[in-house]
Amino acid sequence: MIGRSRTARSWAPTAVSGKNGAMKRTVTLNNGAELPLVGFGTWQLRDAAAYDAVRHALDVGYRHLDTATMYGNEAEIGRAVADSGVDRDELFVTTKCPPDRLGQEDETLQRSLRDLRLDHVDLWLVHWPPHGEHGSVRMWERFLVARERGRATAVGVSNYSPELIDELVSATGAGPAIDQIPWSPADHDPKLVEDLRERGVVLEGYSPFKRTDLDAPALAEVAAAHGVTPAQVVLRWHLDHGFVVIPKSVTPSRIEANFEVTGFSLTPDELAAVDALGHRRG
Ligand SMILES: NC(=O)c1ccc[n+]([C@@H]2O[C@H](COP(=O)([O-])OP(=O)(O)OC[C@H]3O[C@@H](n4cnc5c(N)ncnc54)[C@H](OP(=O)(O)O)[C@@H]3O)[C@@H](O)[C@H]2O)c1
């Protein structure tokens, strides 16, 4: 249990063997589960566009899907998963509980499971820290109950600082598997990376493209060296650091390109050049 100390094991990406091994780079969570480093983000995908995009992502080989109660697309995702024929055991599905569902966590998860057509999610996240005295801890306690009941195999948080994570750990003895936070080369912050790593919390980045200037010369240079696009360099930068990344696209060619990031790797100098885009490097 990572709540016991700061000496909880640090995380590092591992490659999974198998015929698609190279495409299935994963990181091991604090419950022992393997999370594919590249997932498919679904914010702002609604209705038929959500269904079509998720079907295409699954066809292309994504096995990690990221949604949330707030996205209003769990039913479309559930339908796409059911129609895809992909085995449940091969899939990693994350959803999130809005902070204003404090006190209604069980019903919220129940509804997510119904819409997703699943009997459990692989990861359930607190979408943002709930307000109010002890709100964050009270919600976290319900998350731990959901994990105990097997409705969420792993539990985590989103948009939390290391200090807020420490509050959860001191109150309950159990820390999150994941902190899903805004992340991109421009956000690179080695201290935050270390703070999460030493707590055994995997860093999952969101909005990798929205937060990046894809015209940055440093990205163009690395992209040209490998014959890939700047967007692919951004994703590969995440993988080479062991950060989880969940790009969203509604465009079939981009859904494909965003998954095709295993055929190259950044050299240490290239990694440092992309790190240097960070405003908070230190
Ligand atoms: N926990 C949280 O609070 C939180 C907050 C935000 C996001 N998220 C999660 O993180 C996921 C990703 O973040 P996001 O959706 O905000 O942003 P994103 O993935 O950084 O960017 C999506 C945008 O980039 C475009 N795009 C996709 N692939 C591209 C490529 N190869 N080249 C150039 N442009 C490309 C997309 O356009 P098209 O779709 O038109 O192709 C879309 O406009 C979300 O979908 C959601 O699952 C979580």
mmCIF file of C-alpha atoms and ligand atoms in Angstrom, residues 40-45 66-67 71 96 125 127-128 158-159 180-182 205-211 214 229 231-232 235 246-251 253-255 257-258, ligand 1:
data_model
loop_
_atom_site.group_PDB
_atom_site.id
_atom_site.type_symbol
_atom_site.label_atom_id
_atom_site.label_comp_id
_atom_site.label_asym_id
_atom_site.label_seq_id
_atom_site.Cartn_x
_atom_site.Cartn_y
_atom_site.Cartn_z
ATOM 1 C CA PHE A 40 -7.673 7.274 -26.550
ATOM 2 C CA GLY A 41 -9.147 10.500 -25.151
ATOM 3 C CA THR A 42 -12.836 11.143 -25.721
ATOM 4 C CA TRP A 43 -13.641 14.589 -24.319
ATOM 5 C CA GLN A 44 -15.929 16.532 -26.692
ATOM 6 C CA LEU A 45 -16.752 13.417 -28.688
ATOM 7 C CA ASP A 66 -10.526 7.519 -21.339
ATOM 8 C CA THR A 67 -13.968 8.931 -20.621
ATOM 9 C CA TYR A 71 -18.285 13.864 -21.197
ATOM 10 C CA LYS A 96 -14.246 9.832 -13.822
ATOM 11 C CA LEU A 125 -10.785 8.865 -11.171
ATOM 12 C CA HIS A 127 -12.279 14.287 -11.845
ATOM 13 C CA TRP A 128 -11.267 17.333 -9.731
ATOM 14 C CA SER A 158 -7.201 13.998 -11.632
ATOM 15 C CA ASN A 159 -6.057 17.593 -11.298
ATOM 16 C CA GLN A 180 -4.320 12.645 -14.562
ATOM 17 C CA ILE A 181 -3.083 16.198 -15.101
ATOM 18 C CA PRO A 182 -2.633 18.754 -17.893
ATOM 19 C CA GLY A 205 -1.048 13.606 -19.092
ATOM 20 C CA TYR A 206 -4.045 15.152 -20.802
ATOM 21 C CA SER A 207 -4.400 17.661 -23.655
ATOM 22 C CA PRO A 208 -0.966 16.876 -25.161
ATOM 23 C CA PHE A 209 -1.706 18.771 -28.375
ATOM 24 C CA LYS A 210 -3.866 21.591 -27.108
ATOM 25 C CA ARG A 211 -1.086 22.548 -24.750
ATOM 26 C CA LEU A 214 3.180 22.047 -32.803
ATOM 27 C CA THR A 229 5.169 14.612 -37.468
ATOM 28 C CA ALA A 231 2.493 15.587 -33.001
ATOM 29 C CA GLN A 232 4.076 12.132 -33.037
ATOM 30 C CA LEU A 235 3.479 11.531 -28.015
ATOM 31 C CA ILE A 246 -4.456 10.032 -24.055
ATOM 32 C CA PRO A 247 -4.695 11.993 -27.323
ATOM 33 C CA LYS A 248 -8.163 12.674 -28.687
ATOM 34 C CA SER A 249 -9.055 12.896 -32.351
ATOM 35 C CA VAL A 250 -12.163 12.556 -34.426
ATOM 36 C CA THR A 251 -10.114 12.281 -37.613
ATOM 37 C CA SER A 253 -5.920 9.438 -40.110
ATOM 38 C CA ARG A 254 -4.932 11.221 -36.886
ATOM 39 C CA ILE A 255 -6.359 8.426 -34.728
ATOM 40 C CA ALA A 257 -0.984 8.384 -36.619
ATOM 41 C CA ASN A 258 -1.336 8.999 -32.884
HETATM 42 N N1 LIG B 1 -9.027 15.016 -16.415
HETATM 43 C C1 LIG B 1 -9.315 16.154 -17.001
HETATM 44 O O1 LIG B 1 -9.682 17.160 -16.367
HETATM 45 C C2 LIG B 1 -9.174 16.244 -18.501
HETATM 46 C C3 LIG B 1 -9.195 17.491 -19.128
HETATM 47 C C4 LIG B 1 -9.029 17.541 -20.513
HETATM 48 C C5 LIG B 1 -8.853 16.365 -21.219
HETATM 49 N N2 LIG B 1 -8.870 15.152 -20.597
HETATM 50 C C6 LIG B 1 -8.712 13.869 -21.351
HETATM 51 O O2 LIG B 1 -7.563 13.970 -22.193
HETATM 52 C C7 LIG B 1 -7.928 13.745 -23.543
HETATM 53 C C8 LIG B 1 -7.020 14.521 -24.471
HETATM 54 O O3 LIG B 1 -7.085 15.901 -24.234
HETATM 55 P P1 LIG B 1 -7.903 16.926 -25.158
HETATM 56 O O4 LIG B 1 -9.011 16.235 -25.858
HETATM 57 O O5 LIG B 1 -8.202 18.087 -24.282
HETATM 58 O O6 LIG B 1 -6.839 17.464 -26.171
HETATM 59 P P2 LIG B 1 -5.708 16.874 -27.170
HETATM 60 O O7 LIG B 1 -5.793 15.409 -27.293
HETATM 61 O O8 LIG B 1 -4.445 17.508 -26.755
HETATM 62 O O9 LIG B 1 -6.102 17.595 -28.510
HETATM 63 C C9 LIG B 1 -7.221 17.289 -29.272
HETATM 64 C C10 LIG B 1 -7.142 18.228 -30.465
HETATM 65 O O10 LIG B 1 -5.947 17.965 -31.210
HETATM 66 C C11 LIG B 1 -6.299 17.611 -32.538
HETATM 67 N N3 LIG B 1 -5.394 16.532 -32.956
HETATM 68 C C12 LIG B 1 -5.492 15.214 -32.673
HETATM 69 N N4 LIG B 1 -4.478 14.528 -33.240
HETATM 70 C C13 LIG B 1 -3.717 15.421 -33.892
HETATM 71 C C14 LIG B 1 -2.542 15.319 -34.684
HETATM 72 N N5 LIG B 1 -1.953 14.141 -34.890
HETATM 73 N N6 LIG B 1 -2.021 16.456 -35.229
HETATM 74 C C15 LIG B 1 -2.603 17.646 -35.004
HETATM 75 N N7 LIG B 1 -3.736 17.815 -34.273
HETATM 76 C C16 LIG B 1 -4.277 16.706 -33.723
HETATM 77 C C17 LIG B 1 -7.735 17.181 -32.490
HETATM 78 O O11 LIG B 1 -8.384 17.453 -33.706
HETATM 79 P P3 LIG B 1 -9.456 16.467 -34.405
HETATM 80 O O12 LIG B 1 -10.252 15.825 -33.319
HETATM 81 O O13 LIG B 1 -10.249 17.421 -35.225
HETATM 82 O O14 LIG B 1 -8.679 15.486 -35.216
HETATM 83 C C18 LIG B 1 -8.296 18.056 -31.382
HETATM 84 O O15 LIG B 1 -8.616 19.337 -31.889
HETATM 85 C C19 LIG B 1 -9.400 14.183 -23.559
HETATM 86 O O16 LIG B 1 -10.068 13.760 -24.723
HETATM 87 C C20 LIG B 1 -9.882 13.570 -22.278
HETATM 88 O O17 LIG B 1 -10.079 12.186 -22.446
HETATM 89 C C21 LIG B 1 -9.003 15.076 -19.239
#
